[in-house]
Amino acid sequence: MYYIGIDIGGTDLKTAIVDAQGKILAKAQCPTFANRAYQDIVKDMCSTALEALQESGVQLTDIHSVGVGIPGIANENTGKVIFCTNLSWYDIPLAEEIQKHINKPVFINNDATVAGYAESMAGVSKDTHSSVFITLGTGIGAGIVINGKPWSGFHGIGSELGHATLDMIDGVQCTCGNKGCVERYCSATAIIRMAKEALANIDNNLMLQKCNGNLDNLNAKMIFDAAKEGDPIATNVFNTYIEYLCKTIAMVINIIDPEVIVLGGGLSKAGDFLLHAVNANIEKHLLFKTCAYPRIAIAKLGADAGVIGAALLGK
Amino acid sequence: MYYIGIDIGGTDLKTAIVDAQGKILAKAQCPTFANRAYQDIVKDMCSTALEALQESGVQLTDIHSVGVGIPGIANENTGKVIFCTNLSWYDIPLAEEIQKHINKPVFINNDATVAGYAESMAGVSKDTHSSVFITLGTGIGAGIVINGKPWSGFHGIGSELGHATLDMIDGVQCTCGNKGCVERYCSATAIIRMAKEALANIDNNLMLQKCNGNLDNLNAKMIFDAAKEGDPIATNVFNTYIEYLCKTIAMVINIIDPEVIVLGGGLSKAGDFLLHAVNANIEKHLLFKTCAYPRIAIAKLGADAGVIGAALLGK
């Protein structure tokens, strides 16, 4: 059997035809145009998926199910989207609407959960029993897989690691209304904030050169690159970031202790530079310093993780 | 079938014969005398269990398995105790040693995990799909149940909620070597520390009356009772404690989102006084304020949870 995977974002919607091993046979995508009626977006989701189906050469009768990764929260049982802020979707009967166009079982889950599931089915955590995927991007998301199955909580509100509290008393104000959330210390947004703070009153520095003196253009890659090239201020910022990230990884170990922890999202493109720093620093944050603990790895499916994981939800 | 459950602590070892519904048919216990050779302790574990068996009237042939809850970490696959600080056990072949006396399959897990499992099989979270049990005692432990099965991590080092970081930057020093661990804010030890700090330079107060003016005798019950009776300093301490506990519960919701969160351990004896305060304050800590979230409940099996949960590990 084959599976349709749909990854719906605020900008683009991506679809793919995926086999049972998580291999992509064909892909198609189109812009989301998020401020349309959801029925119109769903229509485009389905026609784009059918376009990929045609390209793949697979027949619709050989499609087992449709899976959708959404940047929000879904009720797995009812097939409804509870909400999806980016798309202004609240209480949307997504499965039902998809079935008007493609009459197959529909599975819906959070996009980070789905990406973590993809890594555990066809990526760096393949054949593992349990994993926690952490997306280090503009924000922080997570995808938990336990006993080989995605877990986003009983009410669909779990795996929101970005909003676990890391610094309760005087923590940085978070966009969610609480203070000291993980996202304020481990996201790209956080490392950029930290670098800007460190560069206050500094005239000349490698990070400033990389952004042509305009801090509005400073991004996480520039900071990582400057640290890699030995810039002392960037190195300090990077080391502090690694300290925070290790605290967060230790939180995941102390609570869930999966077989593997996978780092994904934009910051994970730093690859071995990031991974070596984490591995060199994680042990001092662990509770049981002599016990085996989760392997930490960099995600390998990149932008395809969304469609692959969504597709395999029905497997 | 029936099950033998053993709950081994630093002071006493408790055993019980339990049916498949988690009902205790007979119990027996004896002192642990923790500084003996493990073989001698195991011998007593087994003879005490067989004493309970005799009292229950159940035949050994009707016993399915032996389950043990330990105050430490075990490898479920090898049946070895990785370590148990209270008992000075390191790398002990516990299953093998038990089988010299009672030749049945042996299952071993952490005591908080086992207590949480008991609540989910026969207690307040019975018939739920997932739960997180939090023991509010001298320290903080947790027992995670997902899809009806206990989960203490792939390496056995998970569900150590007490050592997740809650206050990273200027957190209270923890006995584990890290700073700002949950245990430093949510345990009985923590609320006693907070009350003592609040009572510095105070001559007369209801808490002081309850401990006869000797702060060394102050315990968590006295603080809760003084708060219940309206003492302003105790009320402040209690409210701060509830704030910290709600942050921790929100962490569990943001990461795991179980169907139910169960509060157990000594502090949970405060019952409705504690539960009402948590329920009145939890919402402001949640990420998704309009979504359904876990029910919070007080544990109901008390000291029997250990033997019941241990017994049912083999079910």
XYZ file of C-alpha atoms in Angstrom:
630
model
C 0.000 0.000 0.000
C 0.920 3.667 -0.442
C 0.097 6.756 1.587
C -0.709 10.396 0.852
C 1.121 12.840 3.110
C 0.166 16.512 3.385
C 2.192 19.121 5.274
C 0.203 22.326 5.586
C 2.041 25.499 6.560
C 1.107 29.159 6.627
C 2.985 29.768 3.332
C 2.962 26.510 1.352
C 1.159 23.220 1.362
C 3.255 20.230 0.416
C 2.026 16.804 -0.579
C 3.716 13.517 -1.378
C 3.023 9.896 -2.223
C 4.985 7.738 0.180
C 5.543 3.986 0.380
C 5.386 1.894 3.569
C 9.119 2.416 4.183
C 8.750 6.201 4.095
C 10.247 6.613 0.615
C 8.796 9.488 -1.401
C 7.577 8.457 -4.877
C 6.390 11.891 -5.996
C 5.859 15.340 -4.517
C 3.734 18.367 -5.399
C 3.162 21.653 -3.623
C 1.323 24.937 -3.942
C 0.922 28.168 -1.973
C -1.488 27.972 0.985
C -2.980 31.468 0.699
C -3.884 31.121 4.324
C -6.592 33.761 4.506
C -9.067 31.834 2.360
C -12.007 29.732 3.514
C -10.746 26.383 4.783
C -12.849 24.580 2.171
C -10.806 26.241 -0.594
C -7.511 25.353 1.074
C -8.641 21.723 1.493
C -9.654 21.616 -2.172
C -6.103 22.669 -3.134
C -4.597 20.201 -0.652
C -6.465 17.378 -2.349
C -5.920 18.422 -5.954
C -2.189 18.896 -5.252
C -2.041 15.462 -3.624
C -3.820 13.927 -6.634
C -1.306 15.651 -8.912
C 1.511 13.948 -6.955
C -0.437 10.675 -7.175
C -0.623 10.917 -10.948
C 3.096 11.641 -11.188
C 3.872 8.675 -8.924
C 2.038 6.209 -11.168
C 0.280 4.772 -8.091
C -3.458 4.106 -8.422
C -5.919 5.660 -5.956
C -7.100 2.141 -5.070
C -3.584 1.429 -3.785
C -3.687 4.409 -1.420
C -4.329 3.333 2.149
C -4.954 6.700 3.778
C -4.310 10.419 3.864
C -2.218 11.937 6.683
C -1.967 15.630 7.461
C 0.562 17.494 9.606
C -0.829 20.796 10.864
C 0.871 23.701 12.672
C -1.635 23.354 15.490
C -3.695 20.912 17.493
C -6.040 18.204 16.286
C -8.377 15.703 17.869
C -7.249 12.355 16.502
C -10.584 10.729 17.255
C -12.930 13.227 15.626
C -10.602 14.253 12.791
C -11.213 17.873 13.696
C -8.602 20.604 13.920
C -8.990 22.179 17.366
C -6.994 25.153 16.248
C -4.245 26.277 13.956
C -3.291 29.876 14.664
C -1.354 30.467 11.394
C -4.358 29.438 9.326
C -6.997 30.971 11.615
C -8.589 27.521 11.841
C -10.727 26.876 14.882
C -12.819 23.732 15.241
C -12.528 22.717 11.566
C -13.829 19.276 10.408
C -10.673 18.662 8.367
C -10.984 14.876 7.910
C -14.598 15.193 6.756
C -13.716 17.985 4.328
C -10.794 16.021 2.837
C -13.017 12.968 2.408
C -15.329 14.989 0.139
C -12.409 14.962 -2.341
C -10.416 11.842 -1.445
C -12.532 9.196 0.225
C -9.889 7.495 2.356
C -9.236 7.309 6.112
C -7.693 10.602 7.279
C -5.170 10.985 10.111
C -4.196 14.391 11.500
C -1.463 15.349 13.927
C 0.786 18.237 14.906
C 3.567 19.061 12.423
C 6.451 18.622 14.870
C 4.994 15.315 16.069
C 4.684 14.182 12.471
C 8.277 15.212 11.630
C 9.552 13.309 14.675
C 7.528 10.294 13.598
C 9.075 10.506 10.109
C 12.598 10.451 11.583
C 11.639 7.410 13.650
C 10.165 5.588 10.649
C 12.605 6.532 7.892
C 15.233 8.884 9.307
C 17.965 9.106 11.894
C 15.946 7.405 14.641
C 14.692 4.600 12.368
C 14.033 1.284 14.091
C 14.157 2.846 17.553
C 11.605 2.128 20.199
C 11.194 5.705 21.388
C 12.444 9.135 20.406
C 11.929 12.808 21.090
C 12.469 15.113 18.135
C 13.170 18.743 19.038
C 12.767 21.405 16.346
C 15.153 24.277 16.925
C 13.638 26.963 14.728
C 11.975 30.353 15.174
C 10.194 28.577 18.006
C 10.677 25.196 19.655
C 8.480 22.226 18.819
C 8.754 18.574 19.714
C 7.629 15.221 18.407
C 7.427 12.318 20.828
C 7.403 8.689 19.661
C 6.820 5.978 22.272
C 6.673 2.283 21.461
C 6.956 3.282 17.804
C 3.795 5.418 17.862
C 3.513 9.225 17.790
C 2.380 10.685 21.106
C 1.006 14.200 21.210
C -0.936 13.749 24.391
C -4.359 12.555 25.423
C -5.932 15.948 24.630
C -3.518 16.720 21.775
C -1.774 19.456 23.790
C 1.421 17.554 24.693
C 4.898 17.655 23.148
C 4.883 21.451 23.516
C 8.371 21.374 24.961
C 8.939 24.989 23.888
C 6.582 26.137 26.604
C 7.838 24.031 29.488
C 9.232 26.372 32.136
C 13.016 26.500 32.342
C 13.454 29.670 34.345
C 10.532 30.249 36.632
C 11.485 33.198 38.835
C 13.053 35.887 36.638
C 12.624 34.218 33.260
C 12.344 36.036 29.934
C 8.755 36.991 29.036
C 7.337 34.550 26.469
C 4.812 35.306 23.723
C 2.513 32.718 25.352
C 1.985 34.942 28.399
C 4.157 32.886 30.766
C 7.768 33.570 31.732
C 10.947 31.576 31.263
C 9.678 29.089 28.637
C 12.240 26.821 26.909
C 11.519 28.620 23.618
C 12.950 31.851 25.037
C 16.360 30.163 25.525
C 16.708 27.495 22.824
C 15.126 28.899 19.636
C 16.792 30.835 16.822
C 14.897 33.847 18.138
C 16.579 33.317 21.510
C 20.153 33.028 20.239
C 19.641 36.144 18.089
C 18.362 38.028 21.158
C 21.342 36.849 23.184
C 23.797 37.901 20.467
C 22.201 41.339 20.131
C 22.435 41.837 23.894
C 26.107 40.795 23.801
C 26.797 43.193 20.926
C 25.355 46.265 22.642
C 28.108 48.931 22.681
C 30.394 46.784 20.484
C 31.614 48.473 17.301
C 33.568 45.793 15.522
C 32.933 42.101 15.562
C 32.664 39.172 13.158
C 28.901 38.888 13.674
C 28.516 42.588 12.833
C 30.581 42.066 9.687
C 28.415 39.127 8.637
C 25.225 41.188 8.923
C 26.856 44.237 7.324
C 26.582 46.194 10.549
C 22.790 45.891 10.579
C 21.673 43.827 13.568
C 18.191 43.554 12.070
C 19.741 41.177 9.538
C 21.598 39.070 12.087
C 20.516 35.427 11.938
C 21.408 32.269 13.857
C 23.660 30.950 11.089
C 25.835 34.084 11.268
C 26.210 33.619 15.030
C 27.063 29.903 14.723
C 29.501 30.654 11.880
C 31.217 33.428 13.857
C 31.549 31.063 16.842
C 32.974 28.393 14.549
C 35.507 30.944 13.295
C 36.542 31.675 16.877
C 34.942 35.073 17.466
C 35.009 35.441 21.288
C 31.629 37.151 21.746
C 29.906 34.683 19.396
C 31.648 31.830 21.224
C 30.288 33.084 24.553
C 26.774 33.362 23.145
C 27.047 29.900 21.580
C 28.314 28.361 24.834
C 25.456 29.910 26.797
C 23.003 28.649 24.179
C 24.465 25.116 24.487
C 24.093 25.338 28.278
C 20.384 26.170 27.894
C 19.853 23.521 25.217
C 21.528 20.887 27.414
C 19.262 21.861 30.345
C 16.292 21.307 28.037
C 17.626 18.004 26.715
C 18.258 16.923 30.331
C 14.614 17.807 31.103
C 13.526 15.489 28.274
C 15.833 12.754 29.599
C 14.672 13.206 33.210
C 11.026 13.003 32.212
C 10.786 10.782 29.123
C 14.221 9.140 28.635
C 13.671 8.068 25.026
C 16.101 5.843 23.142
C 17.156 8.760 20.917
C 16.830 12.550 21.004
C 16.778 14.072 17.532
C 17.652 17.725 16.921
C 15.891 19.189 13.889
C 14.754 22.584 12.598
C 16.854 25.393 11.136
C 19.527 25.492 13.859
C 20.232 21.773 13.390
C 21.760 22.638 10.018
C 24.867 23.515 12.034
C 25.254 19.710 12.169
C 28.350 18.365 13.893
C 29.323 21.773 15.280
C 26.096 21.784 17.304
C 26.085 18.050 18.044
C 29.658 17.931 19.341
C 29.006 20.858 21.668
C 25.850 19.208 23.035
C 27.549 15.844 23.507
C 30.515 17.482 25.240
C 28.245 19.288 27.717
C 25.230 17.085 28.356
C 26.710 14.768 30.985
C 27.089 17.393 33.695
C 23.356 18.117 33.441
C 22.301 14.493 33.893
C 20.902 13.136 37.139
C 22.479 9.682 36.814
C 25.961 10.322 35.560
C 26.982 6.666 35.373
C 23.879 5.328 33.591
C 23.282 4.885 29.888
C 21.303 7.812 28.490
C 19.706 8.694 25.143
C 21.825 8.997 22.018
C 21.575 12.509 20.566
C 21.473 12.867 16.779
C 20.856 15.444 14.060
C 17.680 14.959 11.986
C 18.268 13.836 8.419
C 14.993 14.111 6.508
C 14.984 17.919 6.433
C 11.948 19.551 4.855
C 10.586 16.180 3.667
C 9.976 14.986 7.247
C 6.546 16.664 7.307
C 5.029 14.825 4.321
C 6.697 11.503 5.147
C 5.537 11.511 8.771
C 2.038 12.686 7.842
C 1.753 9.928 5.233
C 2.849 7.216 7.649
C 0.330 8.255 10.336
C -2.046 5.791 8.692
C 0.397 2.908 8.662
C -4.162 -15.862 38.226
C -2.675 -14.017 41.213
C 0.431 -11.902 41.598
C 3.080 -11.340 44.250
C 3.946 -7.681 44.816
C 7.001 -6.555 46.760
C 7.712 -2.946 47.744
C 11.239 -2.637 49.059
C 12.174 0.492 50.980
C 15.151 1.482 53.099
C 13.217 0.752 56.322
C 10.624 -1.941 55.565
C 9.886 -4.425 52.859
C 6.221 -4.998 52.155
C 4.702 -7.879 50.256
C 1.189 -8.725 49.122
C -0.803 -11.242 47.136
C -2.893 -9.338 44.615
C -5.576 -10.444 42.173
C -5.836 -9.345 38.547
C -8.047 -6.380 39.533
C -5.434 -5.074 41.964
C -7.287 -6.244 45.084
C -5.024 -7.282 47.972
C -5.798 -10.753 49.366
C -3.109 -10.783 52.056
C -0.153 -8.676 53.152
C 3.041 -9.313 55.149
C 6.013 -7.116 55.909
C 9.303 -7.092 57.765
C 12.194 -4.672 58.390
C 14.643 -4.338 55.504
C 17.840 -4.005 57.571
C 19.316 -2.321 54.536
C 22.987 -2.779 55.360
C 22.952 -6.552 54.881
C 24.134 -8.494 51.849
C 21.478 -8.285 49.120
C 21.110 -12.077 49.160
C 19.877 -11.920 52.755
C 17.422 -9.150 51.975
C 16.097 -11.103 48.991
C 15.697 -14.199 51.161
C 13.511 -12.161 53.544
C 11.591 -10.632 50.634
C 10.702 -14.105 49.420
C 9.922 -15.680 52.788
C 7.716 -12.700 53.686
C 5.930 -12.996 50.336
C 5.381 -16.727 50.895
C 3.977 -15.912 54.348
C 1.446 -13.596 52.681
C 0.755 -16.327 50.126
C -0.052 -18.817 52.846
C -2.357 -16.357 54.567
C -4.133 -15.637 51.268
C -4.961 -19.302 50.678
C -3.717 -18.982 47.076
C -1.524 -21.828 45.775
C 1.937 -21.081 44.377
C 0.856 -22.718 41.103
C -1.769 -19.960 40.763
C 0.857 -17.215 41.053
C 1.664 -15.731 37.674
C 4.702 -13.642 38.561
C 6.591 -11.595 41.134
C 6.838 -7.819 40.766
C 9.182 -5.579 42.725
C 9.130 -1.803 43.182
C 12.565 -0.460 44.086
C 13.678 3.018 45.221
C 16.101 3.157 42.312
C 16.629 2.152 38.717
C 16.290 -1.240 37.093
C 16.873 -2.714 33.675
C 13.570 -4.307 32.738
C 15.184 -6.598 30.194
C 17.994 -8.075 32.289
C 16.126 -8.062 35.614
C 19.083 -6.314 37.190
C 18.957 -3.378 39.577
C 21.224 -0.713 38.099
C 21.326 1.052 41.423
C 19.366 1.744 44.554
C 21.124 4.337 46.706
C 19.133 3.638 49.926
C 20.082 -0.036 49.819
C 23.615 0.479 48.470
C 22.683 -1.832 45.586
C 24.710 -1.443 42.414
C 24.344 -3.837 39.483
C 22.457 -6.486 41.464
C 20.918 -9.517 39.644
C 17.659 -9.160 41.579
C 15.393 -11.249 39.312
C 17.868 -14.135 39.285
C 18.269 -14.007 43.078
C 14.492 -13.965 43.654
C 14.066 -16.937 41.314
C 16.343 -19.016 43.564
C 13.504 -18.822 46.116
C 10.368 -18.314 44.004
C 10.722 -19.636 40.504
C 8.366 -17.317 38.660
C 8.861 -14.541 36.103
C 10.132 -11.417 37.889
C 9.374 -7.809 36.907
C 11.196 -4.848 38.462
C 10.509 -1.142 38.191
C 10.978 2.119 40.060
C 8.753 2.570 43.134
C 7.107 5.795 41.960
C 6.437 4.278 38.529
C 4.908 1.240 40.208
C 2.718 3.389 42.505
C 1.489 5.368 39.498
C 0.747 2.132 37.681
C -1.254 0.895 40.703
C -3.399 4.041 40.663
C -4.011 3.530 36.935
C -4.961 -0.144 37.413
C -6.923 -0.017 40.643
C -6.948 3.545 41.980
C -8.054 7.043 41.110
C -6.853 6.854 37.495
C -8.350 3.404 36.873
C -9.459 2.748 33.297
C -7.584 5.746 31.952
C -5.415 5.590 28.900
C -2.528 7.610 30.320
C -1.570 9.192 33.614
C 1.292 10.868 35.411
C 1.491 10.215 39.145
C 3.511 12.780 41.102
C 4.681 11.857 44.628
C 4.913 14.938 46.798
C 7.063 13.667 49.660
C 10.525 14.340 51.094
C 11.531 14.343 47.429
C 9.541 14.314 44.197
C 9.034 11.155 42.182
C 6.803 10.383 39.234
C 5.152 7.422 37.600
C 4.183 7.661 33.964
C 1.595 5.364 32.377
C 1.071 5.572 28.614
C -1.369 3.392 26.694
C -2.016 1.596 29.970
C 1.639 0.555 30.429
C 4.209 1.926 32.905
C 6.895 4.003 31.231
C 10.122 4.703 33.084
C 12.169 5.376 29.992
C 14.200 3.411 27.505
C 17.224 3.328 29.842
C 15.134 3.299 33.037
C 16.170 6.853 33.935
C 12.939 8.661 32.987
C 10.015 9.852 35.143
C 12.519 11.659 37.389
C 10.356 14.763 37.348
C 11.901 15.925 40.636
C 15.107 16.724 38.807
C 13.719 18.524 35.786
C 14.932 22.122 35.894
C 12.329 24.665 36.934
C 14.577 27.604 37.756
C 17.718 27.516 35.671
C 19.499 30.795 36.398
C 19.392 31.467 40.132
C 17.701 28.279 41.259
C 18.082 26.677 44.680
C 21.029 24.244 44.895
C 19.798 20.648 44.659
C 21.284 17.590 46.348
C 21.811 16.125 42.855
C 24.444 18.746 42.033
C 22.287 20.789 39.660
C 20.380 23.968 40.476
C 16.688 24.802 40.405
C 15.303 21.233 40.248
C 11.524 20.745 40.699
C 12.217 18.893 43.968
C 13.606 22.081 45.513
C 10.228 23.813 45.045
C 7.529 21.138 45.260
C 8.622 18.635 47.944
C 7.814 18.640 51.661
C 11.456 19.586 52.186
C 10.886 22.632 49.976
C 7.748 23.920 51.687
C 9.444 23.490 55.095
C 12.445 25.498 53.827
C 10.124 28.195 52.499
C 8.211 28.368 55.793
C 11.427 28.600 57.818
C 12.641 31.439 55.607
C 9.314 33.227 56.051
C 9.470 32.766 59.830
C 12.939 34.285 60.237
C 12.595 37.150 62.753
C 8.976 36.224 63.519
C 8.233 35.615 67.203
C 4.645 34.529 67.241
C 2.815 32.613 64.610
C 0.470 29.632 64.275
C 3.179 27.500 62.646
C 5.526 28.254 65.540
C 2.780 27.274 67.980
C 2.217 23.980 66.148
C 5.900 23.043 66.386
C 6.144 24.308 69.982
C 8.516 27.069 68.928
C 11.071 24.579 67.611
C 11.462 25.001 63.862
C 13.379 21.720 63.699
C 10.044 20.015 64.344
C 8.106 21.977 61.723
C 6.567 19.670 59.116
C 4.513 20.182 55.985
C 1.242 19.203 57.672
C 1.686 21.999 60.239
C 2.223 24.507 57.438
C -0.814 23.293 55.464
C -2.932 23.259 58.632
C -1.848 26.801 59.582
C -2.699 27.968 56.055
C -6.078 26.240 56.291
C -6.691 28.056 59.576
C -5.931 31.390 57.887
C -2.481 32.186 59.248
C -1.201 34.904 56.868
C 2.442 33.795 56.694
C 1.473 30.141 56.191
C -1.040 31.235 53.551
C 1.687 33.104 51.669
C 4.004 30.096 51.813
C 1.182 27.795 50.704
C 0.246 30.085 47.802
C 3.859 30.232 46.619
C 4.071 26.455 46.898
C 0.907 26.091 44.787
C 2.414 28.441 42.194
C 5.506 26.213 41.929
C 3.462 23.024 41.887
C 1.235 24.397 39.122
C 4.340 25.316 37.063
C 5.464 21.700 37.446
C 2.057 20.291 36.573
C 1.978 22.610 33.537
C 5.386 21.205 32.522
C 3.905 17.705 32.641
C 0.907 18.867 30.603
C 3.070 20.699 28.038
C 5.300 17.673 27.532
C 3.184 14.562 28.153
C -0.457 15.699 28.412
C -1.774 12.535 30.071
C -5.476 11.890 30.611
C -5.070 12.315 34.380
C -2.446 13.766 36.723
C -2.467 12.087 40.130
C -0.993 13.756 43.212
C 0.336 11.276 45.771
C 2.892 11.138 48.561
C 2.710 12.670 52.038
C 1.637 16.165 50.978
C -1.341 14.747 49.064
C -2.895 13.851 52.422
C -3.986 17.497 52.487
C -6.628 16.243 50.021
C -9.197 18.732 48.827
C -7.374 21.684 50.381
C -4.444 20.989 48.045
C -6.549 19.906 45.077
C -8.847 22.942 45.137
C -5.855 25.285 45.253
C -4.208 23.518 42.298
C -7.414 23.489 40.266
C -8.030 27.172 41.008
C -4.542 28.148 39.805
C -3.554 25.745 37.034
C -5.312 27.437 34.117
C -3.160 30.564 34.078
C -0.073 28.349 33.631
C -1.451 26.472 30.622
C -0.342 27.146 27.079
C -3.730 26.461 25.488
C -6.217 28.099 27.774
C -9.294 27.095 25.790
C -8.413 23.406 25.249
C -9.330 20.414 27.358
C -6.460 19.483 29.699
C -5.732 16.662 32.146
C -7.981 16.056 35.116
C -6.035 16.423 38.375
C -6.825 14.019 41.204
C -5.550 12.921 44.617
C -4.154 9.373 44.828
C -6.334 6.934 46.723
C -4.337 3.740 47.296
C -1.973 5.301 49.834
C 0.801 3.039 51.142
C -0.669 0.000 49.350
C 0.074 1.461 45.914
C 3.616 0.055 45.967
C 2.704 -3.621 46.398
C -0.336 -3.426 44.119
C 1.558 -1.767 41.276
C 4.557 -4.087 41.674
C 2.287 -7.130 41.594
C 0.500 -5.977 38.451
C 3.754 -5.371 36.537
C 3.467 -8.967 35.382
C -0.117 -8.681 34.217
